[in-house]
PDB file of C-alpha atoms in Angstrom:
ATOM      1  CA  UNK A 195      -5.566   2.996 -31.844  1.00  0.00           C
ATOM      2  CA  UNK A 196      -2.800   0.979 -33.606  1.00  0.00           C
ATOM      3  CA  UNK A 197      -2.944  -2.726 -32.822  1.00  0.00           C
ATOM      4  CA  UNK A 198       0.699  -2.801 -31.731  1.00  0.00           C
ATOM      5  CA  UNK A 199       0.057  -0.086 -29.114  1.00  0.00           C
ATOM      6  CA  UNK A 200      -2.887  -2.219 -27.755  1.00  0.00           C
ATOM      7  CA  UNK A 201      -0.538  -5.178 -27.566  1.00  0.00           C
ATOM      8  CA  UNK A 202       2.014  -3.149 -25.632  1.00  0.00           C
ATOM      9  CA  UNK A 203      -0.629  -1.909 -23.184  1.00  0.00           C
ATOM     10  CA  UNK A 204      -1.831  -5.476 -22.636  1.00  0.00           C
ATOM     11  CA  UNK A 205       1.689  -6.779 -22.097  1.00  0.00           C
ATOM     12  CA  UNK A 206       2.382  -4.086 -19.485  1.00  0.00           C
ATOM     13  CA  UNK A 207      -0.867  -4.884 -17.754  1.00  0.00           C
ATOM     14  CA  UNK A 208      -0.184  -8.660 -17.728  1.00  0.00           C
ATOM     15  CA  UNK A 209       3.357  -8.040 -16.668  1.00  0.00           C
ATOM     16  CA  UNK A 210       2.244  -6.051 -13.591  1.00  0.00           C
ATOM     17  CA  UNK A 211      -0.086  -9.008 -12.640  1.00  0.00           C
ATOM     18  CA  UNK A 212       2.782 -11.526 -13.131  1.00  0.00           C
ATOM     19  CA  UNK A 213       5.151  -9.414 -10.968  1.00  0.00           C
ATOM     20  CA  UNK A 214       2.565  -9.138  -8.223  1.00  0.00           C
ATOM     21  CA  UNK A 215       1.910 -12.951  -8.317  1.00  0.00           C
ATOM     22  CA  UNK A 216       5.669 -13.728  -8.408  1.00  0.00           C
ATOM     23  CA  UNK A 217       6.286 -11.477  -5.408  1.00  0.00           C
ATOM     24  CA  UNK A 218       3.536 -13.216  -3.492  1.00  0.00           C
ATOM     25  CA  UNK A 219       5.007 -16.699  -4.091  1.00  0.00           C
ATOM     26  CA  UNK A 220       8.518 -15.504  -3.465  1.00  0.00           C
ATOM     27  CA  UNK A 221       7.551 -14.393   0.104  1.00  0.00           C
ATOM     28  CA  UNK A 222       4.903 -17.042   0.837  1.00  0.00           C
ATOM     29  CA  UNK A 223       7.259 -18.957   3.105  1.00  0.00           C
ATOM     30  CA  UNK A 224       7.993 -15.885   5.239  1.00  0.00           C
ATOM     31  CA  UNK A 225       4.319 -15.082   5.262  1.00  0.00           C
ATOM     32  CA  UNK A 226       3.413 -18.434   6.599  1.00  0.00           C
ATOM     33  CA  UNK A 227       6.110 -18.300   9.233  1.00  0.00           C
ATOM     34  CA  UNK A 228       5.627 -14.747  10.508  1.00  0.00           C
ATOM     35  CA  UNK A 229       1.980 -13.884   9.823  1.00  0.00           C
ATOM     36  CA  UNK A 230      -0.146 -17.062   9.725  1.00  0.00           C
ATOM     37  CA  UNK A 231       0.711 -17.855  13.323  1.00  0.00           C
ATOM     38  CA  UNK A 232      -0.784 -16.166  16.392  1.00  0.00           C
ATOM     39  CA  UNK A 233      -4.094 -14.417  16.857  1.00  0.00           C
ATOM     40  CA  UNK A 234      -5.693 -12.495  13.946  1.00  0.00           C
ATOM     41  CA  UNK A 235      -5.540  -8.749  14.437  1.00  0.00           C
ATOM     42  CA  UNK A 236      -6.018  -5.488  12.573  1.00  0.00           C
ATOM     43  CA  UNK A 237      -2.427  -5.460  11.197  1.00  0.00           C
ATOM     44  CA  UNK A 238      -2.826  -8.943   9.813  1.00  0.00           C
ATOM     45  CA  UNK A 239      -6.130  -7.963   8.249  1.00  0.00           C
ATOM     46  CA  UNK A 240      -4.431  -5.080   6.476  1.00  0.00           C
ATOM     47  CA  UNK A 241      -1.756  -7.462   5.264  1.00  0.00           C
ATOM     48  CA  UNK A 242      -4.066 -10.020   3.834  1.00  0.00           C
ATOM     49  CA  UNK A 243      -6.262  -7.366   2.150  1.00  0.00           C
ATOM     50  CA  UNK A 244      -3.310  -5.649   0.606  1.00  0.00           C
ATOM     51  CA  UNK A 245      -1.920  -8.988  -0.557  1.00  0.00           C
ATOM     52  CA  UNK A 246      -4.879 -11.098  -1.618  1.00  0.00           C
ATOM     53  CA  UNK A 247      -7.767  -8.694  -2.093  1.00  0.00           C
ATOM     54  CA  UNK A 248      -5.515  -6.566  -4.279  1.00  0.00           C
ATOM     55  CA  UNK A 249      -4.482  -9.620  -6.327  1.00  0.00           C
ATOM     56  CA  UNK A 250      -8.125 -10.531  -6.766  1.00  0.00           C
ATOM     57  CA  UNK A 251      -8.801  -6.933  -7.961  1.00  0.00           C
ATOM     58  CA  UNK A 252      -5.914  -7.205 -10.361  1.00  0.00           C
ATOM     59  CA  UNK A 253      -7.333 -10.433 -11.875  1.00  0.00           C
ATOM     60  CA  UNK A 254     -10.735  -8.884 -12.238  1.00  0.00           C
ATOM     61  CA  UNK A 255      -9.139  -5.869 -13.898  1.00  0.00           C
ATOM     62  CA  UNK A 256      -7.632  -8.230 -16.473  1.00  0.00           C
ATOM     63  CA  UNK A 257     -10.972 -10.030 -17.019  1.00  0.00           C
ATOM     64  CA  UNK A 258     -12.832  -6.784 -17.461  1.00  0.00           C
ATOM     65  CA  UNK A 259     -10.737  -6.105 -20.517  1.00  0.00           C
ATOM     66  CA  UNK A 260     -11.817  -9.279 -22.226  1.00  0.00           C
ATOM     67  CA  UNK A 261     -14.958 -11.413 -22.013  1.00  0.00           C
ATOM     68  CA  UNK A 262     -16.772  -9.489 -19.349  1.00  0.00           C
ATOM     69  CA  UNK A 263     -16.098  -6.226 -21.057  1.00  0.00           C
ATOM     70  CA  UNK A 264     -17.658  -7.510 -24.309  1.00  0.00           C
ATOM     71  CA  UNK A 265     -20.851  -8.382 -22.465  1.00  0.00           C
ATOM     72  CA  UNK A 266     -20.992  -4.973 -20.809  1.00  0.00           C
ATOM     73  CA  UNK A 267     -20.359  -3.271 -24.107  1.00  0.00           C
ATOM     74  CA  UNK A 268     -23.286  -5.040 -25.698  1.00  0.00           C
ATOM     75  CA  UNK A 269     -25.462  -3.986 -22.779  1.00  0.00           C
ATOM     76  CA  UNK A 270     -24.190  -0.392 -23.140  1.00  0.00           C
ATOM     77  CA  UNK A 271     -22.922  -0.416 -19.502  1.00  0.00           C
ATOM     78  CA  UNK A 272     -19.195   0.178 -19.850  1.00  0.00           C
ATOM     79  CA  UNK A 273     -19.252   2.889 -17.268  1.00  0.00           C
ATOM     80  CA  UNK A 274     -19.491   0.113 -14.646  1.00  0.00           C
ATOM     81  CA  UNK A 275     -15.984  -0.967 -15.601  1.00  0.00           C
ATOM     82  CA  UNK A 276     -14.532   2.513 -15.214  1.00  0.00           C
ATOM     83  CA  UNK A 277     -16.259   3.157 -11.843  1.00  0.00           C
ATOM     84  CA  UNK A 278     -15.013  -0.208 -10.546  1.00  0.00           C
ATOM     85  CA  UNK A 279     -11.440   0.624 -11.550  1.00  0.00           C
ATOM     86  CA  UNK A 280     -11.607   4.070  -9.980  1.00  0.00           C
ATOM     87  CA  UNK A 281     -12.966   2.594  -6.712  1.00  0.00           C
ATOM     88  CA  UNK A 282     -10.414  -0.267  -6.366  1.00  0.00           C
ATOM     89  CA  UNK A 283      -7.548   2.068  -7.162  1.00  0.00           C
ATOM     90  CA  UNK A 284      -8.641   4.418  -4.413  1.00  0.00           C
ATOM     91  CA  UNK A 285      -9.262   1.564  -1.930  1.00  0.00           C
ATOM     92  CA  UNK A 286      -5.745   0.144  -2.547  1.00  0.00           C
ATOM     93  CA  UNK A 287      -4.186   3.549  -1.853  1.00  0.00           C
ATOM     94  CA  UNK A 288      -6.223   3.950   1.344  1.00  0.00           C
ATOM     95  CA  UNK A 289      -4.881   0.614   2.694  1.00  0.00           C
ATOM     96  CA  UNK A 290      -1.356   1.753   2.098  1.00  0.00           C
ATOM     97  CA  UNK A 291      -1.952   5.075   3.818  1.00  0.00           C
ATOM     98  CA  UNK A 292      -3.397   3.375   6.902  1.00  0.00           C
ATOM     99  CA  UNK A 293      -0.285   1.095   7.113  1.00  0.00           C
ATOM    100  CA  UNK A 294       2.029   4.161   6.860  1.00  0.00           C
ATOM    101  CA  UNK A 295      -0.097   5.890   9.539  1.00  0.00           C
ATOM    102  CA  UNK A 296       0.496   2.947  11.958  1.00  0.00           C
ATOM    103  CA  UNK A 297       4.209   2.743  11.217  1.00  0.00           C
ATOM    104  CA  UNK A 298       4.856   6.401  11.914  1.00  0.00           C
ATOM    105  CA  UNK A 299       2.624   6.339  14.994  1.00  0.00           C
ATOM    106  CA  UNK A 300       4.694   3.350  16.253  1.00  0.00           C
ATOM    107  CA  UNK A 301       7.896   5.127  15.330  1.00  0.00           C
ATOM    108  CA  UNK A 302       6.958   7.980  17.738  1.00  0.00           C
ATOM    109  CA  UNK A 303       6.220   5.325  20.478  1.00  0.00           C
ATOM    110  CA  UNK A 304       2.468   5.865  20.127  1.00  0.00           C
ATOM    111  CA  UNK A 305       2.563   9.422  21.205  1.00  0.00           C
ATOM    112  CA  UNK A 306      -0.957  10.851  21.712  1.00  0.00           C
ATOM    113  CA  UNK A 307       0.169  14.196  20.199  1.00  0.00           C
ATOM    114  CA  UNK A 308       1.544  12.513  17.080  1.00  0.00           C
ATOM    115  CA  UNK A 309      -1.685  10.461  16.814  1.00  0.00           C
ATOM    116  CA  UNK A 310      -3.746  13.673  16.579  1.00  0.00           C
ATOM    117  CA  UNK A 311      -1.289  15.231  14.124  1.00  0.00           C
ATOM    118  CA  UNK A 312      -1.402  12.105  11.875  1.00  0.00           C
ATOM    119  CA  UNK A 313      -5.179  12.001  12.134  1.00  0.00           C
ATOM    120  CA  UNK A 314      -5.451  15.651  10.958  1.00  0.00           C
ATOM    121  CA  UNK A 315      -3.069  14.937   8.092  1.00  0.00           C
ATOM    122  CA  UNK A 316      -4.891  11.866   7.085  1.00  0.00           C
ATOM    123  CA  UNK A 317      -8.373  13.505   7.261  1.00  0.00           C
ATOM    124  CA  UNK A 318      -7.153  16.421   5.072  1.00  0.00           C
ATOM    125  CA  UNK A 319      -5.550  14.077   2.511  1.00  0.00           C
ATOM    126  CA  UNK A 320      -8.441  11.628   2.469  1.00  0.00           C
ATOM    127  CA  UNK A 321     -10.933  14.414   2.023  1.00  0.00           C
ATOM    128  CA  UNK A 322      -9.065  15.663  -1.061  1.00  0.00           C
ATOM    129  CA  UNK A 323      -8.869  12.155  -2.406  1.00  0.00           C
ATOM    130  CA  UNK A 324     -12.549  11.371  -1.909  1.00  0.00           C
ATOM    131  CA  UNK A 325     -13.725  14.644  -3.455  1.00  0.00           C
ATOM    132  CA  UNK A 326     -11.329  14.174  -6.393  1.00  0.00           C
ATOM    133  CA  UNK A 327     -12.336  10.602  -6.962  1.00  0.00           C
ATOM    134  CA  UNK A 328     -15.995  11.582  -6.566  1.00  0.00           C
ATOM    135  CA  UNK A 329     -15.565  14.061  -9.462  1.00  0.00           C
ATOM    136  CA  UNK A 330     -13.821  11.389 -11.537  1.00  0.00           C
ATOM    137  CA  UNK A 331     -16.723   9.020 -11.025  1.00  0.00           C
ATOM    138  CA  UNK A 332     -19.191  11.716 -11.900  1.00  0.00           C
ATOM    139  CA  UNK A 333     -17.291  12.365 -15.134  1.00  0.00           C
ATOM    140  CA  UNK A 334     -17.350   8.632 -15.974  1.00  0.00           C
ATOM    141  CA  UNK A 335     -21.087   8.435 -15.494  1.00  0.00           C
ATOM    142  CA  UNK A 336     -21.767  11.615 -17.494  1.00  0.00           C
ATOM    143  CA  UNK A 337     -19.506  10.517 -20.353  1.00  0.00           C
ATOM    144  CA  UNK A 338     -21.137   7.117 -20.719  1.00  0.00           C
ATOM    145  CA  UNK A 339     -20.410   4.836 -23.626  1.00  0.00           C
ATOM    146  CA  UNK A 340     -17.432   2.537 -24.000  1.00  0.00           C
ATOM    147  CA  UNK A 341     -14.812   5.038 -24.963  1.00  0.00           C
ATOM    148  CA  UNK A 342     -12.152   6.199 -22.528  1.00  0.00           C
ATOM    149  CA  UNK A 343     -13.963   8.812 -20.378  1.00  0.00           C
ATOM    150  CA  UNK A 344     -12.807  12.427 -20.456  1.00  0.00           C
ATOM    151  CA  UNK A 345     -11.548  13.157 -16.990  1.00  0.00           C
ATOM    152  CA  UNK A 346     -11.847  16.473 -15.141  1.00  0.00           C
ATOM    153  CA  UNK A 347      -8.225  17.679 -14.752  1.00  0.00           C
ATOM    154  CA  UNK A 348      -9.245  19.475 -11.571  1.00  0.00           C
ATOM    155  CA  UNK A 349     -10.437  16.156 -10.116  1.00  0.00           C
ATOM    156  CA  UNK A 350      -7.226  14.441 -10.855  1.00  0.00           C
ATOM    157  CA  UNK A 351      -5.302  17.302  -9.348  1.00  0.00           C
ATOM    158  CA  UNK A 352      -7.387  17.105  -6.145  1.00  0.00           C
ATOM    159  CA  UNK A 353      -6.843  13.367  -5.877  1.00  0.00           C
ATOM    160  CA  UNK A 354      -3.089  13.628  -6.684  1.00  0.00           C
ATOM    161  CA  UNK A 355      -2.666  16.508  -4.283  1.00  0.00           C
ATOM    162  CA  UNK A 356      -4.299  14.604  -1.419  1.00  0.00           C
ATOM    163  CA  UNK A 357      -2.098  11.526  -1.960  1.00  0.00           C
ATOM    164  CA  UNK A 358       1.005  13.600  -2.510  1.00  0.00           C
ATOM    165  CA  UNK A 359       0.419  15.687   0.601  1.00  0.00           C
ATOM    166  CA  UNK A 360      -0.008  12.624   2.719  1.00  0.00           C
ATOM    167  CA  UNK A 361       3.138  10.912   1.344  1.00  0.00           C
ATOM    168  CA  UNK A 362       5.228  14.069   1.893  1.00  0.00           C
ATOM    169  CA  UNK A 363       3.918  14.520   5.444  1.00  0.00           C
ATOM    170  CA  UNK A 364       4.623  10.850   6.358  1.00  0.00           C
ATOM    171  CA  UNK A 365       8.066  10.979   4.784  1.00  0.00           C
ATOM    172  CA  UNK A 366       9.012  14.262   6.503  1.00  0.00           C
ATOM    173  CA  UNK A 367       7.803  12.992   9.907  1.00  0.00           C
ATOM    174  CA  UNK A 368       9.779   9.800   9.527  1.00  0.00           C
ATOM    175  CA  UNK A 369      12.976  11.654   8.576  1.00  0.00           C
ATOM    176  CA  UNK A 370      12.559  14.064  11.471  1.00  0.00           C
ATOM    177  CA  UNK A 371      12.265  11.313  13.994  1.00  0.00           C
ATOM    178  CA  UNK A 372      15.133   9.346  12.562  1.00  0.00           C
ATOM    179  CA  UNK A 373      17.620  12.212  12.251  1.00  0.00           C
ATOM    180  CA  UNK A 374      16.541  14.979  14.589  1.00  0.00           C
ATOM    181  CA  UNK A 375      14.359  13.229  17.090  1.00  0.00           C
ATOM    182  CA  UNK A 376      17.031  11.532  19.095  1.00  0.00           C
ATOM    183  CA  UNK A 377      16.301   8.009  17.834  1.00  0.00           C
ATOM    184  CA  UNK A 378      19.381   5.810  17.749  1.00  0.00           C
ATOM    185  CA  UNK A 379      20.289   3.969  14.554  1.00  0.00           C
ATOM    186  CA  UNK A 380      19.048   0.385  14.816  1.00  0.00           C
ATOM    187  CA  UNK A 381      18.055  -2.314  12.358  1.00  0.00           C
ATOM    188  CA  UNK A 382      14.470  -1.017  12.823  1.00  0.00           C
ATOM    189  CA  UNK A 383      15.223   2.569  11.986  1.00  0.00           C
ATOM    190  CA  UNK A 384      17.322   1.524   8.981  1.00  0.00           C
ATOM    191  CA  UNK A 385      14.451  -0.667   7.791  1.00  0.00           C
ATOM    192  CA  UNK A 386      11.904   2.101   8.228  1.00  0.00           C
ATOM    193  CA  UNK A 387      14.045   4.669   6.411  1.00  0.00           C
ATOM    194  CA  UNK A 388      14.773   2.296   3.513  1.00  0.00           C
ATOM    195  CA  UNK A 389      11.113   1.248   3.124  1.00  0.00           C
ATOM    196  CA  UNK A 390       9.893   4.804   3.542  1.00  0.00           C
ATOM    197  CA  UNK A 391      12.152   6.121   0.765  1.00  0.00           C
ATOM    198  CA  UNK A 392      11.172   3.326  -1.625  1.00  0.00           C
ATOM    199  CA  UNK A 393       7.429   3.821  -1.017  1.00  0.00           C
ATOM    200  CA  UNK A 394       7.765   7.632  -1.274  1.00  0.00           C
ATOM    201  CA  UNK A 395       9.620   7.403  -4.612  1.00  0.00           C
ATOM    202  CA  UNK A 396       7.232   4.881  -6.078  1.00  0.00           C
ATOM    203  CA  UNK A 397       4.053   6.656  -5.003  1.00  0.00           C
ATOM    204  CA  UNK A 398       5.342  10.099  -6.105  1.00  0.00           C
ATOM    205  CA  UNK A 399       6.119   8.648  -9.556  1.00  0.00           C
ATOM    206  CA  UNK A 400       2.647   7.019  -9.777  1.00  0.00           C
ATOM    207  CA  UNK A 401       0.938  10.273  -8.759  1.00  0.00           C
ATOM    208  CA  UNK A 402       2.849  12.189 -11.425  1.00  0.00           C
ATOM    209  CA  UNK A 403       1.668   9.651 -13.962  1.00  0.00           C
ATOM    210  CA  UNK A 404      -1.862   9.927 -12.633  1.00  0.00           C
ATOM    211  CA  UNK A 405      -1.863  13.686 -13.264  1.00  0.00           C
ATOM    212  CA  UNK A 406      -1.147  12.990 -16.918  1.00  0.00           C
ATOM    213  CA  UNK A 407      -3.521  10.064 -17.195  1.00  0.00           C
ATOM    214  CA  UNK A 408      -6.195  12.078 -19.000  1.00  0.00           C
ATOM    215  CA  UNK A 409      -3.959  12.937 -21.917  1.00  0.00           C
ATOM    216  CA  UNK A 410      -2.590   9.376 -21.974  1.00  0.00           C
ATOM    217  CA  UNK A 411      -6.007   7.876 -22.136  1.00  0.00           C
ATOM    218  CA  UNK A 412      -7.147  10.205 -24.937  1.00  0.00           C
ATOM    219  CA  UNK A 413      -4.066   9.438 -27.074  1.00  0.00           C
ATOM    220  CA  UNK A 414      -3.510   5.839 -26.313  1.00  0.00           C
ATOM    221  CA  UNK A 415      -7.058   4.644 -25.494  1.00  0.00           C
ATOM    222  CA  UNK A 416      -8.138   2.031 -22.970  1.00  0.00           C
ATOM    223  CA  UNK A 417      -5.215  -0.409 -23.215  1.00  0.00           C
ATOM    224  CA  UNK A 418      -2.812   2.018 -21.557  1.00  0.00           C
ATOM    225  CA  UNK A 419      -5.474   3.011 -19.088  1.00  0.00           C
ATOM    226  CA  UNK A 420      -5.706  -0.579 -17.996  1.00  0.00           C
ATOM    227  CA  UNK A 421      -1.925  -0.798 -17.934  1.00  0.00           C
ATOM    228  CA  UNK A 422      -1.623   2.213 -15.608  1.00  0.00           C
ATOM    229  CA  UNK A 423      -4.211   0.737 -13.175  1.00  0.00           C
ATOM    230  CA  UNK A 424      -2.473  -2.662 -13.212  1.00  0.00           C
ATOM    231  CA  UNK A 425       0.885  -1.068 -12.367  1.00  0.00           C
ATOM    232  CA  UNK A 426      -0.728   1.096  -9.706  1.00  0.00           C
ATOM    233  CA  UNK A 427      -2.402  -1.860  -7.965  1.00  0.00           C
ATOM    234  CA  UNK A 428       0.788  -3.934  -8.231  1.00  0.00           C
ATOM    235  CA  UNK A 429       2.947  -1.146  -6.720  1.00  0.00           C
ATOM    236  CA  UNK A 430       0.462  -0.583  -3.871  1.00  0.00           C
ATOM    237  CA  UNK A 431       0.003  -4.261  -3.077  1.00  0.00           C
ATOM    238  CA  UNK A 432       3.697  -5.049  -3.046  1.00  0.00           C
ATOM    239  CA  UNK A 433       4.566  -1.942  -1.111  1.00  0.00           C
ATOM    240  CA  UNK A 434       1.846  -2.375   1.566  1.00  0.00           C
ATOM    241  CA  UNK A 435       2.427  -6.046   2.158  1.00  0.00           C
ATOM    242  CA  UNK A 436       6.249  -5.609   2.227  1.00  0.00           C
ATOM    243  CA  UNK A 437       5.980  -2.850   4.784  1.00  0.00           C
ATOM    244  CA  UNK A 438       4.144  -5.156   7.202  1.00  0.00           C
ATOM    245  CA  UNK A 439       6.068  -8.357   6.430  1.00  0.00           C
ATOM    246  CA  UNK A 440       9.490  -6.705   6.852  1.00  0.00           C
ATOM    247  CA  UNK A 441       8.510  -5.239  10.143  1.00  0.00           C
ATOM    248  CA  UNK A 442       7.061  -8.508  11.306  1.00  0.00           C
ATOM    249  CA  UNK A 443      10.210 -10.439  10.390  1.00  0.00           C
ATOM    250  CA  UNK A 444      12.293  -8.012  12.303  1.00  0.00           C
ATOM    251  CA  UNK A 445      10.061  -8.112  15.304  1.00  0.00           C
ATOM    252  CA  UNK A 446       9.956 -11.952  15.512  1.00  0.00           C
ATOM    253  CA  UNK A 447      13.692 -12.273  15.073  1.00  0.00           C
ATOM    254  CA  UNK A 448      14.372  -9.845  17.925  1.00  0.00           C
ATOM    255  CA  UNK A 449      11.335 -10.335  20.188  1.00  0.00           C
ATOM    256  CA  UNK A 450      13.324 -11.426  23.200  1.00  0.00           C
ATOM    257  CA  UNK A 451      16.756 -10.225  24.328  1.00  0.00           C
ATOM    258  CA  UNK A 452      18.590 -12.136  27.089  1.00  0.00           C
ATOM    259  CA  UNK A 453      19.614 -10.136  30.104  1.00  0.00           C
ATOM    260  CA  UNK A 454      20.850 -12.739  32.592  1.00  0.00           C
ATOM    261  CA  UNK A 455      19.405 -15.190  35.077  1.00  0.00           C
ATOM    262  CA  UNK A 456      16.969 -14.953  37.977  1.00  0.00           C
ATOM    263  CA  UNK A 457      16.138 -17.228  40.859  1.00  0.00           C
ATOM    264  CA  UNK A 458      12.930 -19.221  40.682  1.00  0.00           C
ATOM    265  CA  UNK A 459      10.489 -20.121  43.499  1.00  0.00           C
ATOM    266  CA  UNK A 460      11.839 -23.684  43.388  1.00  0.00           C
ATOM    267  CA  UNK A 461      15.380 -22.519  44.092  1.00  0.00           C
ATOM    268  CA  UNK A 462      16.635 -22.978  40.590  1.00  0.00           C
ATOM    269  CA  UNK A 463      17.656 -20.370  37.984  1.00  0.00           C
ATOM    270  CA  UNK A 464      16.102 -19.409  34.668  1.00  0.00           C
ATOM    271  CA  UNK A 465      17.027 -17.009  31.964  1.00  0.00           C
ATOM    272  CA  UNK A 466      15.079 -13.753  32.003  1.00  0.00           C
ATOM    273  CA  UNK A 467      14.199 -11.623  29.072  1.00  0.00           C
ATOM    274  CA  UNK A 468      13.040  -8.100  28.245  1.00  0.00           C
ATOM    275  CA  UNK A 469      11.270  -6.862  25.146  1.00  0.00           C
ATOM    276  CA  UNK A 470      13.595  -5.137  22.733  1.00  0.00           C
ATOM    277  CA  UNK A 471      12.831  -1.465  22.094  1.00  0.00           C
ATOM    278  CA  UNK A 472      12.619  -2.143  18.397  1.00  0.00           C
ATOM    279  CA  UNK A 473       9.697  -4.491  18.972  1.00  0.00           C
ATOM    280  CA  UNK A 474       7.763  -1.716  20.856  1.00  0.00           C
ATOM    281  CA  UNK A 475       8.129   0.428  17.797  1.00  0.00           C
ATOM    282  CA  UNK A 476       6.502  -2.103  15.474  1.00  0.00           C
ATOM    283  CA  UNK A 477       3.119  -2.057  17.326  1.00  0.00           C
ATOM    284  CA  UNK A 478       2.802  -5.751  16.545  1.00  0.00           C
ATOM    285  CA  UNK A 479       1.483  -7.000  19.843  1.00  0.00           C
ATOM    286  CA  UNK A 480       0.086 -10.553  20.046  1.00  0.00           C
TER     287      UNK A 480
END
């Protein structure tokens, strides 16, 4: 592989890490204000995993291409690197899918019917992804050595089909609710539509690249394989954390809406509030 192409792949990989780190620091103030306060719950756990665990995985991915990789190469155990990258990529995608599940479930006001539909869609998609990634890991182990492993195209298609099916289903259900489900246009619905479109486009593009990854890896070697994974993790981390943070900001800013005054037991008057409908749709209950 030409040295210049290796440099380009390394620059792309490092650039993805730099963008992910910059996005974290750019929104750190909002994160502290809207997510560090209050009790710790499942939504916040998803946020911190998608933000900080993904960043740690990104850093490890960079290190694996340098000093650590050299040690593993000498030990003839390079397959460990490829298996690790396959697992963290799948784990990052799973976190994003869970977040999208919760958002659409909340959009339908936690309908039990929608919960079952989403669960069926998720199980089908996750099954395809797990089987596909399992075949990928098997190919990595069977190939061995420190060259870019030859992937089973069928395995990549299975994984990409599962991820694509889930994204299309989530996007379609969101659009139906927003346009045909009788949901009024509010800042919340505008936010959900905007974020949903962005995530759908980004994930679709990444899945298309994934389906051509085998040919890219064979022709451009490991540097571009690392670059693809770096971009993938960066896109997933930024998308997942932004989905939660944007919803949280909207929820906190509109948590209470004044509806007048009421008499108190002491004979005075105090302002009463009701929870805004948009907050119910976020499922962020403290």
